[in-house]
Tab-separated table of C-alpha atoms and ligand atoms in Angstrom:
chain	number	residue	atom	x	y	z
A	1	UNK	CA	0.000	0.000	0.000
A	2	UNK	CA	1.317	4.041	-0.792
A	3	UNK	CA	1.796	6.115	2.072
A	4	UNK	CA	0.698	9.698	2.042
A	5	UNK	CA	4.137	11.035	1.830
A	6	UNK	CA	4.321	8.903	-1.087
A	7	UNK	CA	1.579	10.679	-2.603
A	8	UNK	CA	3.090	13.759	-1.406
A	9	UNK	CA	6.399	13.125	-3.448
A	10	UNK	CA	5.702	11.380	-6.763
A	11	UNK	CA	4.409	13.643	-9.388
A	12	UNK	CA	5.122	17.701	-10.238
A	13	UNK	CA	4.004	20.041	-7.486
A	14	UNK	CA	1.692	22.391	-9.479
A	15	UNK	CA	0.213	25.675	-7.038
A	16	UNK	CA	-2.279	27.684	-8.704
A	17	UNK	CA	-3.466	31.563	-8.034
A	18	UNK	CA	-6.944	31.150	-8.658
A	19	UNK	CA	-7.219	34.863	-10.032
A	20	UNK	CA	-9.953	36.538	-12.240
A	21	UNK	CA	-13.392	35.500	-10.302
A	22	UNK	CA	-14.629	39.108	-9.875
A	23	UNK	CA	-13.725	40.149	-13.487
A	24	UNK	CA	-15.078	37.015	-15.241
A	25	UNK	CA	-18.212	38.345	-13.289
A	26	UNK	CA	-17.997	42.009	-14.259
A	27	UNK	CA	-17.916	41.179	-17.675
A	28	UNK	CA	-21.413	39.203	-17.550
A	29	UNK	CA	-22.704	41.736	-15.312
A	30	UNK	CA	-23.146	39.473	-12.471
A	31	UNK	CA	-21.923	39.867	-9.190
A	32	UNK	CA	-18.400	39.099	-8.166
A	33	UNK	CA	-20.043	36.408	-6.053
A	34	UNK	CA	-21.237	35.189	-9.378
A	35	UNK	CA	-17.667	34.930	-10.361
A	36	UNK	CA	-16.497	33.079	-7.083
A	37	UNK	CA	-19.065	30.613	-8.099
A	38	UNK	CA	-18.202	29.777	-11.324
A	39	UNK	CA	-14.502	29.579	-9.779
A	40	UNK	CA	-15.407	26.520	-7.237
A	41	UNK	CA	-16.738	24.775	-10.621
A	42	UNK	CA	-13.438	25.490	-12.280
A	43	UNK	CA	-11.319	24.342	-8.887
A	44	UNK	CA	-13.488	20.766	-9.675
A	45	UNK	CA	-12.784	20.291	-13.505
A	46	UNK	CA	-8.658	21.095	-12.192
A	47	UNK	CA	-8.709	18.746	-9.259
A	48	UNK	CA	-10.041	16.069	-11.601
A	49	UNK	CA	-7.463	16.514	-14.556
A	50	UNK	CA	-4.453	16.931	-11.963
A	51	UNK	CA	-3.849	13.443	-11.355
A	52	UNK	CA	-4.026	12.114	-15.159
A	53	UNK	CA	-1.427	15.051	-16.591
A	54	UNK	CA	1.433	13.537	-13.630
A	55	UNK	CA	0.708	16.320	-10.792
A	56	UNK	CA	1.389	14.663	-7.137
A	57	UNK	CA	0.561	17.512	-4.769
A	58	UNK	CA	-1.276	20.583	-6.293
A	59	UNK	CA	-1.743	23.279	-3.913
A	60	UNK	CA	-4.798	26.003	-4.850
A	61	UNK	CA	-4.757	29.835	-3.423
A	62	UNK	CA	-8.101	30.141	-1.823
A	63	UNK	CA	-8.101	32.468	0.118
A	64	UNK	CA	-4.939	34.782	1.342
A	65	UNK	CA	-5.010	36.355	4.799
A	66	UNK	CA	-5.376	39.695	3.004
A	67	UNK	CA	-8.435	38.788	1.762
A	68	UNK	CA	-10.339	39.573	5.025
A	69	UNK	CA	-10.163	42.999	4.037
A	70	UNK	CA	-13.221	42.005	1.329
A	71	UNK	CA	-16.500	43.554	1.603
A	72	UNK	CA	-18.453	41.083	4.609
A	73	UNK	CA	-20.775	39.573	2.135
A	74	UNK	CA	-18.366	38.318	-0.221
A	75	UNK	CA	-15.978	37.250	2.434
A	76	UNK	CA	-19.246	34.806	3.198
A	77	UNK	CA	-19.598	34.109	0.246
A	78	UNK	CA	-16.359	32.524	-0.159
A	79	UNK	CA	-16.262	30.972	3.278
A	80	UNK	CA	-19.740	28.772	2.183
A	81	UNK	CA	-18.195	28.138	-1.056
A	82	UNK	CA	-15.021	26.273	0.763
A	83	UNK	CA	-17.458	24.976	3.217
A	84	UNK	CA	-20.062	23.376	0.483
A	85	UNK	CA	-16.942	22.628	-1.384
A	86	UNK	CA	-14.989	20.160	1.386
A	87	UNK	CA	-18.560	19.152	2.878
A	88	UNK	CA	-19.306	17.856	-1.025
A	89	UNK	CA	-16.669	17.039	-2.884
A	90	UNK	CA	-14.898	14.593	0.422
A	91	UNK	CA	-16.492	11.295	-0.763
A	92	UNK	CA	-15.110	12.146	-4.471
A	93	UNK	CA	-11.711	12.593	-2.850
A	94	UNK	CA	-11.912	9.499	-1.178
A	95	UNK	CA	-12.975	7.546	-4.034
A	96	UNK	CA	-10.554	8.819	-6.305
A	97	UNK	CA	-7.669	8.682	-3.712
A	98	UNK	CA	-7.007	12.047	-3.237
A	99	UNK	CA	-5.184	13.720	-0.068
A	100	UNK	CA	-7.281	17.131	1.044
A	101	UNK	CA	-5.208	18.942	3.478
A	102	UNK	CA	-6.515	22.967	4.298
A	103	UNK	CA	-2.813	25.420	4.814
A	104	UNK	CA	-3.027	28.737	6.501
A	105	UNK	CA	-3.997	29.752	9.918
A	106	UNK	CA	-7.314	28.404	11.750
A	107	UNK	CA	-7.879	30.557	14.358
A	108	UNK	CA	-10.171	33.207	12.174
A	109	UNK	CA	-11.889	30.229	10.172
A	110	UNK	CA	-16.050	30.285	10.979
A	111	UNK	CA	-16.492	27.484	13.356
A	112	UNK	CA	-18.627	26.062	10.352
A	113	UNK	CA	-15.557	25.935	8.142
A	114	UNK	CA	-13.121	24.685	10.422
A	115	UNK	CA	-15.738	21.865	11.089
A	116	UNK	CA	-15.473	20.701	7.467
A	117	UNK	CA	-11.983	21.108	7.271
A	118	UNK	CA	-11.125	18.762	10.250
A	119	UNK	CA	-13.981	15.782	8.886
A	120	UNK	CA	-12.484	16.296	5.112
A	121	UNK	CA	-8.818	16.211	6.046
A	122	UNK	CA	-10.130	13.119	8.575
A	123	UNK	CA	-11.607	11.465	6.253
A	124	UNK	CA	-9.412	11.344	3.012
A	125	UNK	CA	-6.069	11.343	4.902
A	126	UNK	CA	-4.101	8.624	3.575
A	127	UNK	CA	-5.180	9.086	-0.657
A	128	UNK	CA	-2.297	8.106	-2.606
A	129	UNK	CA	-2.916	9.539	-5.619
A	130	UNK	CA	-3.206	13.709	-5.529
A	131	UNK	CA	-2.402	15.363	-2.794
A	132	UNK	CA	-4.276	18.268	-2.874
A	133	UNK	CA	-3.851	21.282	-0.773
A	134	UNK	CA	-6.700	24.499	-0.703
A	135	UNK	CA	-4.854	27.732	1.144
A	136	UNK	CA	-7.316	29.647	3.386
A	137	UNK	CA	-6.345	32.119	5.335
A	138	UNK	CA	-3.021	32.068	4.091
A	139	UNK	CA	0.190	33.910	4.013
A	140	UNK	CA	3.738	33.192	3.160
A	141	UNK	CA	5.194	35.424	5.165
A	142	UNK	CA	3.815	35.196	8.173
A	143	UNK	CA	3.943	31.120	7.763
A	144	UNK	CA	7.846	31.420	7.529
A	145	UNK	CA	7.354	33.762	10.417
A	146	UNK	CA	5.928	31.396	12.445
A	147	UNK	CA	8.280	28.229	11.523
A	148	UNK	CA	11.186	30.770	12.552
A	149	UNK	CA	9.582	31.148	15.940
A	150	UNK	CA	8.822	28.116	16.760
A	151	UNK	CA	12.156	26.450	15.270
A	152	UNK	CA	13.871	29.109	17.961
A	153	UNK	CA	11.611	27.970	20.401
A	154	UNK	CA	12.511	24.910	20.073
A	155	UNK	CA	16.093	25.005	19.033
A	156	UNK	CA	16.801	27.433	22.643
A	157	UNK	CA	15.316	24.323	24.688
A	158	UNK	CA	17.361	21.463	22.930
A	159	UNK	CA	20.033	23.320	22.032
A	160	UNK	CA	20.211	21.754	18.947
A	161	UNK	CA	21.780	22.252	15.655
A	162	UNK	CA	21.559	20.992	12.266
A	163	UNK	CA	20.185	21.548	8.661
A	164	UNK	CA	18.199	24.935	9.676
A	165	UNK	CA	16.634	25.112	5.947
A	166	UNK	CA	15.219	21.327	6.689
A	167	UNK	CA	14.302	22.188	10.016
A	168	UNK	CA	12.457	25.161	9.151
A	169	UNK	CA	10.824	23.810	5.935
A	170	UNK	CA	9.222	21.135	8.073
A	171	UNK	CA	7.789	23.759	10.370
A	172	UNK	CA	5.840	25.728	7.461
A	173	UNK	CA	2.606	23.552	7.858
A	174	UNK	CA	2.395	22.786	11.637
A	175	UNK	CA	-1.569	21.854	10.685
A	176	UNK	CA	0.491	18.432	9.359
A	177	UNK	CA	3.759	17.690	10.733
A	178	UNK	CA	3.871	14.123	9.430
A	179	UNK	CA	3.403	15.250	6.431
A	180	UNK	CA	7.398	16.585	6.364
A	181	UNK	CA	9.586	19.169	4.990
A	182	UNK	CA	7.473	21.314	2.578
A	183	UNK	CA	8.040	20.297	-1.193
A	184	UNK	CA	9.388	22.888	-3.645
A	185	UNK	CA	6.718	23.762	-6.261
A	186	UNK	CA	7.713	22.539	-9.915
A	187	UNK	CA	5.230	25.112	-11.758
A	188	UNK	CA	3.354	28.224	-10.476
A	189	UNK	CA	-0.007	29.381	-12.584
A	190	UNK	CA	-1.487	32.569	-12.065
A	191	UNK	CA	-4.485	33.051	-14.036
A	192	UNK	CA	-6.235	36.539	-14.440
A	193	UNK	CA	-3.198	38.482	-16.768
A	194	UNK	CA	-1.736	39.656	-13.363
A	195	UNK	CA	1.757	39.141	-12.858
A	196	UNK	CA	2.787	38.782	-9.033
A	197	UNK	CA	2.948	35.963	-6.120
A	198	UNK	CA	0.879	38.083	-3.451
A	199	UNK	CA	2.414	36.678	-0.881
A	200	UNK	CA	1.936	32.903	-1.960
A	201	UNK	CA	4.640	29.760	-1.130
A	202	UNK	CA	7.165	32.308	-1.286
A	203	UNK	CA	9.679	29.936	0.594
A	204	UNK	CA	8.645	26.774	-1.582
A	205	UNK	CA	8.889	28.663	-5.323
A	206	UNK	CA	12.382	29.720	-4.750
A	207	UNK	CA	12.744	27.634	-7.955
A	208	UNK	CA	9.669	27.191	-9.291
A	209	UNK	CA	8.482	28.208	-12.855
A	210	UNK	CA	6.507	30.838	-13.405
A	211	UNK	CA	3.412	30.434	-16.036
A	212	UNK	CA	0.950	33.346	-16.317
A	213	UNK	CA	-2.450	33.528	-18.752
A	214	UNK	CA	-4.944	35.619	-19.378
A	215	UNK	CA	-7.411	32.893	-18.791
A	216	UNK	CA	-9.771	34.097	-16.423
A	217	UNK	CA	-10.007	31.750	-13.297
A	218	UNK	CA	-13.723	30.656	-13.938
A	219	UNK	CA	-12.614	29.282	-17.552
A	220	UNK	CA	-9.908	27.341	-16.091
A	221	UNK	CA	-9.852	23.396	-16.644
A	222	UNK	CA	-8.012	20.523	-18.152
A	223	UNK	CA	-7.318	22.035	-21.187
A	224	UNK	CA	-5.701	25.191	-19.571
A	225	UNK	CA	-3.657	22.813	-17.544
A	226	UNK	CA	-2.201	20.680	-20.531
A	227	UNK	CA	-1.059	24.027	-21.540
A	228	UNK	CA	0.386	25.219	-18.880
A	229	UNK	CA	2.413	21.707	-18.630
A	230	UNK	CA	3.106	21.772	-22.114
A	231	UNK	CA	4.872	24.974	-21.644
A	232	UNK	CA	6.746	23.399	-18.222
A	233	UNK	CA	8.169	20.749	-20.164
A	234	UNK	CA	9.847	22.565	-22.673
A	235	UNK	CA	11.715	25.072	-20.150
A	236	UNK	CA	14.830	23.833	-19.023
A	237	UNK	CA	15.344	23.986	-15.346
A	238	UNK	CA	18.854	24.931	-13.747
A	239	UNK	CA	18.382	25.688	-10.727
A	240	UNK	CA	21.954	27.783	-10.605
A	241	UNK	CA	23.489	25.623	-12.249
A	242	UNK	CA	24.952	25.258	-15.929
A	243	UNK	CA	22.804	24.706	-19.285
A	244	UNK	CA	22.799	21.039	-20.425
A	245	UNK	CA	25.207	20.816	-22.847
A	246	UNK	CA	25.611	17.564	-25.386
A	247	UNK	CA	28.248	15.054	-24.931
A	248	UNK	CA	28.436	14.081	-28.347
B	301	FPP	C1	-9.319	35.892	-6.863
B	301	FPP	O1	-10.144	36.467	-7.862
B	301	FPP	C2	-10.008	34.769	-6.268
B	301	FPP	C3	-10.257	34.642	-4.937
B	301	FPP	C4	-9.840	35.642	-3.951
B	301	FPP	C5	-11.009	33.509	-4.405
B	301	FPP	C6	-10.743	32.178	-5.000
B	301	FPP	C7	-11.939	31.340	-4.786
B	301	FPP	C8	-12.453	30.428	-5.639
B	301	FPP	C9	-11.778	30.030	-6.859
B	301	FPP	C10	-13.777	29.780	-5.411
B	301	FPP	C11	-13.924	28.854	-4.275
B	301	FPP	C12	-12.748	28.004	-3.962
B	301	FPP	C13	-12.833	26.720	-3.536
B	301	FPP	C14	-11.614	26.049	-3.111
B	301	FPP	C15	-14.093	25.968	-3.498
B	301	FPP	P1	-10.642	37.949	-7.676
B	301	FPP	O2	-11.961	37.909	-7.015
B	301	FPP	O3	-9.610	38.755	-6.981
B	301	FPP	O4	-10.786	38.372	-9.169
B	301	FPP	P2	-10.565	39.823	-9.771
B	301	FPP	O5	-9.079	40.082	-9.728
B	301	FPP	O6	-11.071	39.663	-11.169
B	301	FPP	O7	-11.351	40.785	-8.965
Protein backbone atom coordinates (compact mmCIF):
# COMPACT_ATOMS: atom_id res chain seq x y z
CA UNK A 1 0.00 0.00 0.00
CA UNK A 2 1.32 4.04 -0.79
CA UNK A 3 1.80 6.12 2.07
CA UNK A 4 0.70 9.70 2.04
CA UNK A 5 4.14 11.03 1.83
CA UNK A 6 4.32 8.90 -1.09
CA UNK A 7 1.58 10.68 -2.60
CA UNK A 8 3.09 13.76 -1.41
CA UNK A 9 6.40 13.12 -3.45
CA UNK A 10 5.70 11.38 -6.76
CA UNK A 11 4.41 13.64 -9.39
CA UNK A 12 5.12 17.70 -10.24
CA UNK A 13 4.00 20.04 -7.49
CA UNK A 14 1.69 22.39 -9.48
CA UNK A 15 0.21 25.68 -7.04
CA UNK A 16 -2.28 27.68 -8.70
CA UNK A 17 -3.47 31.56 -8.03
CA UNK A 18 -6.94 31.15 -8.66
CA UNK A 19 -7.22 34.86 -10.03
CA UNK A 20 -9.95 36.54 -12.24
CA UNK A 21 -13.39 35.50 -10.30
CA UNK A 22 -14.63 39.11 -9.88
CA UNK A 23 -13.72 40.15 -13.49
CA UNK A 24 -15.08 37.01 -15.24
CA UNK A 25 -18.21 38.34 -13.29
CA UNK A 26 -18.00 42.01 -14.26
CA UNK A 27 -17.92 41.18 -17.67
CA UNK A 28 -21.41 39.20 -17.55
CA UNK A 29 -22.70 41.74 -15.31
CA UNK A 30 -23.15 39.47 -12.47
CA UNK A 31 -21.92 39.87 -9.19
CA UNK A 32 -18.40 39.10 -8.17
CA UNK A 33 -20.04 36.41 -6.05
CA UNK A 34 -21.24 35.19 -9.38
CA UNK A 35 -17.67 34.93 -10.36
CA UNK A 36 -16.50 33.08 -7.08
CA UNK A 37 -19.06 30.61 -8.10
CA UNK A 38 -18.20 29.78 -11.32
CA UNK A 39 -14.50 29.58 -9.78
CA UNK A 40 -15.41 26.52 -7.24
CA UNK A 41 -16.74 24.77 -10.62
CA UNK A 42 -13.44 25.49 -12.28
CA UNK A 43 -11.32 24.34 -8.89
CA UNK A 44 -13.49 20.77 -9.68
CA UNK A 45 -12.78 20.29 -13.50
CA UNK A 46 -8.66 21.09 -12.19
CA UNK A 47 -8.71 18.75 -9.26
CA UNK A 48 -10.04 16.07 -11.60
CA UNK A 49 -7.46 16.51 -14.56
CA UNK A 50 -4.45 16.93 -11.96
CA UNK A 51 -3.85 13.44 -11.36
CA UNK A 52 -4.03 12.11 -15.16
CA UNK A 53 -1.43 15.05 -16.59
CA UNK A 54 1.43 13.54 -13.63
CA UNK A 55 0.71 16.32 -10.79
CA UNK A 56 1.39 14.66 -7.14
CA UNK A 57 0.56 17.51 -4.77
CA UNK A 58 -1.28 20.58 -6.29
CA UNK A 59 -1.74 23.28 -3.91
CA UNK A 60 -4.80 26.00 -4.85
CA UNK A 61 -4.76 29.83 -3.42
CA UNK A 62 -8.10 30.14 -1.82
CA UNK A 63 -8.10 32.47 0.12
CA UNK A 64 -4.94 34.78 1.34
CA UNK A 65 -5.01 36.35 4.80
CA UNK A 66 -5.38 39.69 3.00
CA UNK A 67 -8.43 38.79 1.76
CA UNK A 68 -10.34 39.57 5.02
CA UNK A 69 -10.16 43.00 4.04
CA UNK A 70 -13.22 42.01 1.33
CA UNK A 71 -16.50 43.55 1.60
CA UNK A 72 -18.45 41.08 4.61
CA UNK A 73 -20.77 39.57 2.13
CA UNK A 74 -18.37 38.32 -0.22
CA UNK A 75 -15.98 37.25 2.43
CA UNK A 76 -19.25 34.81 3.20
CA UNK A 77 -19.60 34.11 0.25
CA UNK A 78 -16.36 32.52 -0.16
CA UNK A 79 -16.26 30.97 3.28
CA UNK A 80 -19.74 28.77 2.18
CA UNK A 81 -18.19 28.14 -1.06
CA UNK A 82 -15.02 26.27 0.76
CA UNK A 83 -17.46 24.98 3.22
CA UNK A 84 -20.06 23.38 0.48
CA UNK A 85 -16.94 22.63 -1.38
CA UNK A 86 -14.99 20.16 1.39
CA UNK A 87 -18.56 19.15 2.88
CA UNK A 88 -19.31 17.86 -1.03
CA UNK A 89 -16.67 17.04 -2.88
CA UNK A 90 -14.90 14.59 0.42
CA UNK A 91 -16.49 11.29 -0.76
CA UNK A 92 -15.11 12.15 -4.47
CA UNK A 93 -11.71 12.59 -2.85
CA UNK A 94 -11.91 9.50 -1.18
CA UNK A 95 -12.98 7.55 -4.03
CA UNK A 96 -10.55 8.82 -6.31
CA UNK A 97 -7.67 8.68 -3.71
CA UNK A 98 -7.01 12.05 -3.24
CA UNK A 99 -5.18 13.72 -0.07
CA UNK A 100 -7.28 17.13 1.04
CA UNK A 101 -5.21 18.94 3.48
CA UNK A 102 -6.52 22.97 4.30
CA UNK A 103 -2.81 25.42 4.81
CA UNK A 104 -3.03 28.74 6.50
CA UNK A 105 -4.00 29.75 9.92
CA UNK A 106 -7.31 28.40 11.75
CA UNK A 107 -7.88 30.56 14.36
CA UNK A 108 -10.17 33.21 12.17
CA UNK A 109 -11.89 30.23 10.17
CA UNK A 110 -16.05 30.28 10.98
CA UNK A 111 -16.49 27.48 13.36
CA UNK A 112 -18.63 26.06 10.35
CA UNK A 113 -15.56 25.93 8.14
CA UNK A 114 -13.12 24.69 10.42
CA UNK A 115 -15.74 21.86 11.09
CA UNK A 116 -15.47 20.70 7.47
CA UNK A 117 -11.98 21.11 7.27
CA UNK A 118 -11.13 18.76 10.25
CA UNK A 119 -13.98 15.78 8.89
CA UNK A 120 -12.48 16.30 5.11
CA UNK A 121 -8.82 16.21 6.05
CA UNK A 122 -10.13 13.12 8.57
CA UNK A 123 -11.61 11.46 6.25
CA UNK A 124 -9.41 11.34 3.01
CA UNK A 125 -6.07 11.34 4.90
CA UNK A 126 -4.10 8.62 3.58
CA UNK A 127 -5.18 9.09 -0.66
CA UNK A 128 -2.30 8.11 -2.61
CA UNK A 129 -2.92 9.54 -5.62
CA UNK A 130 -3.21 13.71 -5.53
CA UNK A 131 -2.40 15.36 -2.79
CA UNK A 132 -4.28 18.27 -2.87
CA UNK A 133 -3.85 21.28 -0.77
CA UNK A 134 -6.70 24.50 -0.70
CA UNK A 135 -4.85 27.73 1.14
CA UNK A 136 -7.32 29.65 3.39
CA UNK A 137 -6.35 32.12 5.34
CA UNK A 138 -3.02 32.07 4.09
CA UNK A 139 0.19 33.91 4.01
CA UNK A 140 3.74 33.19 3.16
CA UNK A 141 5.19 35.42 5.17
CA UNK A 142 3.81 35.20 8.17
CA UNK A 143 3.94 31.12 7.76
CA UNK A 144 7.85 31.42 7.53
CA UNK A 145 7.35 33.76 10.42
CA UNK A 146 5.93 31.40 12.45
CA UNK A 147 8.28 28.23 11.52
CA UNK A 148 11.19 30.77 12.55
CA UNK A 149 9.58 31.15 15.94
CA UNK A 150 8.82 28.12 16.76
CA UNK A 151 12.16 26.45 15.27
CA UNK A 152 13.87 29.11 17.96
CA UNK A 153 11.61 27.97 20.40
CA UNK A 154 12.51 24.91 20.07
CA UNK A 155 16.09 25.01 19.03
CA UNK A 156 16.80 27.43 22.64
CA UNK A 157 15.32 24.32 24.69
CA UNK A 158 17.36 21.46 22.93
CA UNK A 159 20.03 23.32 22.03
CA UNK A 160 20.21 21.75 18.95
CA UNK A 161 21.78 22.25 15.66
CA UNK A 162 21.56 20.99 12.27
CA UNK A 163 20.19 21.55 8.66
CA UNK A 164 18.20 24.94 9.68
CA UNK A 165 16.63 25.11 5.95
CA UNK A 166 15.22 21.33 6.69
CA UNK A 167 14.30 22.19 10.02
CA UNK A 168 12.46 25.16 9.15
CA UNK A 169 10.82 23.81 5.93
CA UNK A 170 9.22 21.14 8.07
CA UNK A 171 7.79 23.76 10.37
CA UNK A 172 5.84 25.73 7.46
CA UNK A 173 2.61 23.55 7.86
CA UNK A 174 2.40 22.79 11.64
CA UNK A 175 -1.57 21.85 10.68
CA UNK A 176 0.49 18.43 9.36
CA UNK A 177 3.76 17.69 10.73
CA UNK A 178 3.87 14.12 9.43
CA UNK A 179 3.40 15.25 6.43
CA UNK A 180 7.40 16.58 6.36
CA UNK A 181 9.59 19.17 4.99
CA UNK A 182 7.47 21.31 2.58
CA UNK A 183 8.04 20.30 -1.19
CA UNK A 184 9.39 22.89 -3.65
CA UNK A 185 6.72 23.76 -6.26
CA UNK A 186 7.71 22.54 -9.91
CA UNK A 187 5.23 25.11 -11.76
CA UNK A 188 3.35 28.22 -10.48
CA UNK A 189 -0.01 29.38 -12.58
CA UNK A 190 -1.49 32.57 -12.07
CA UNK A 191 -4.49 33.05 -14.04
CA UNK A 192 -6.24 36.54 -14.44
CA UNK A 193 -3.20 38.48 -16.77
CA UNK A 194 -1.74 39.66 -13.36
CA UNK A 195 1.76 39.14 -12.86
CA UNK A 196 2.79 38.78 -9.03
CA UNK A 197 2.95 35.96 -6.12
CA UNK A 198 0.88 38.08 -3.45
CA UNK A 199 2.41 36.68 -0.88
CA UNK A 200 1.94 32.90 -1.96
CA UNK A 201 4.64 29.76 -1.13
CA UNK A 202 7.16 32.31 -1.29
CA UNK A 203 9.68 29.94 0.59
CA UNK A 204 8.65 26.77 -1.58
CA UNK A 205 8.89 28.66 -5.32
CA UNK A 206 12.38 29.72 -4.75
CA UNK A 207 12.74 27.63 -7.95
CA UNK A 208 9.67 27.19 -9.29
CA UNK A 209 8.48 28.21 -12.86
CA UNK A 210 6.51 30.84 -13.40
CA UNK A 211 3.41 30.43 -16.04
CA UNK A 212 0.95 33.35 -16.32
CA UNK A 213 -2.45 33.53 -18.75
CA UNK A 214 -4.94 35.62 -19.38
CA UNK A 215 -7.41 32.89 -18.79
CA UNK A 216 -9.77 34.10 -16.42
CA UNK A 217 -10.01 31.75 -13.30
CA UNK A 218 -13.72 30.66 -13.94
CA UNK A 219 -12.61 29.28 -17.55
CA UNK A 220 -9.91 27.34 -16.09
CA UNK A 221 -9.85 23.40 -16.64
CA UNK A 222 -8.01 20.52 -18.15
CA UNK A 223 -7.32 22.03 -21.19
CA UNK A 224 -5.70 25.19 -19.57
CA UNK A 225 -3.66 22.81 -17.54
CA UNK A 226 -2.20 20.68 -20.53
CA UNK A 227 -1.06 24.03 -21.54
CA UNK A 228 0.39 25.22 -18.88
CA UNK A 229 2.41 21.71 -18.63
CA UNK A 230 3.11 21.77 -22.11
CA UNK A 231 4.87 24.97 -21.64
CA UNK A 232 6.75 23.40 -18.22
CA UNK A 233 8.17 20.75 -20.16
CA UNK A 234 9.85 22.57 -22.67
CA UNK A 235 11.72 25.07 -20.15
CA UNK A 236 14.83 23.83 -19.02
CA UNK A 237 15.34 23.99 -15.35
CA UNK A 238 18.85 24.93 -13.75
CA UNK A 239 18.38 25.69 -10.73
CA UNK A 240 21.95 27.78 -10.60
CA UNK A 241 23.49 25.62 -12.25
CA UNK A 242 24.95 25.26 -15.93
CA UNK A 243 22.80 24.71 -19.28
CA UNK A 244 22.80 21.04 -20.42
CA UNK A 245 25.21 20.82 -22.85
CA UNK A 246 25.61 17.56 -25.39
CA UNK A 247 28.25 15.05 -24.93
CA UNK A 248 28.44 14.08 -28.35
C1 LIG B 1 -9.32 35.89 -6.86
O1 LIG B 1 -10.14 36.47 -7.86
C2 LIG B 1 -10.01 34.77 -6.27
C3 LIG B 1 -10.26 34.64 -4.94
C4 LIG B 1 -9.84 35.64 -3.95
C5 LIG B 1 -11.01 33.51 -4.41
C6 LIG B 1 -10.74 32.18 -5.00
C7 LIG B 1 -11.94 31.34 -4.79
C8 LIG B 1 -12.45 30.43 -5.64
C9 LIG B 1 -11.78 30.03 -6.86
C10 LIG B 1 -13.78 29.78 -5.41
C11 LIG B 1 -13.92 28.85 -4.27
C12 LIG B 1 -12.75 28.00 -3.96
C13 LIG B 1 -12.83 26.72 -3.54
C14 LIG B 1 -11.61 26.05 -3.11
C15 LIG B 1 -14.09 25.97 -3.50
P1 LIG B 1 -10.64 37.95 -7.68
O2 LIG B 1 -11.96 37.91 -7.01
O3 LIG B 1 -9.61 38.75 -6.98
O4 LIG B 1 -10.79 38.37 -9.17
P2 LIG B 1 -10.56 39.82 -9.77
O5 LIG B 1 -9.08 40.08 -9.73
O6 LIG B 1 -11.07 39.66 -11.17
O7 LIG B 1 -11.35 40.78 -8.97
Amino acid sequence: MQSTLDAATRGLHVAIIMDGNGRWAAVRGKPRTAGHRAGAKAVRRTVEAAPGLSIGTLTLYAFSSDNWKRPPDEVATLMRLFRDYLRGQTARCVEKGVDLRVIGRRDRLPDDVLAAVRAAEESTAGGSTLVLRLAVDYSARDAIAAAAELLAREGARSGAEGDVREALSGHLDPEHPGAGAARDVDLLIRTGGEQRLSDFLLWECAYAELYFTPVMWPDFGAEQLEAALAEFRRRERRFGGLARVATG
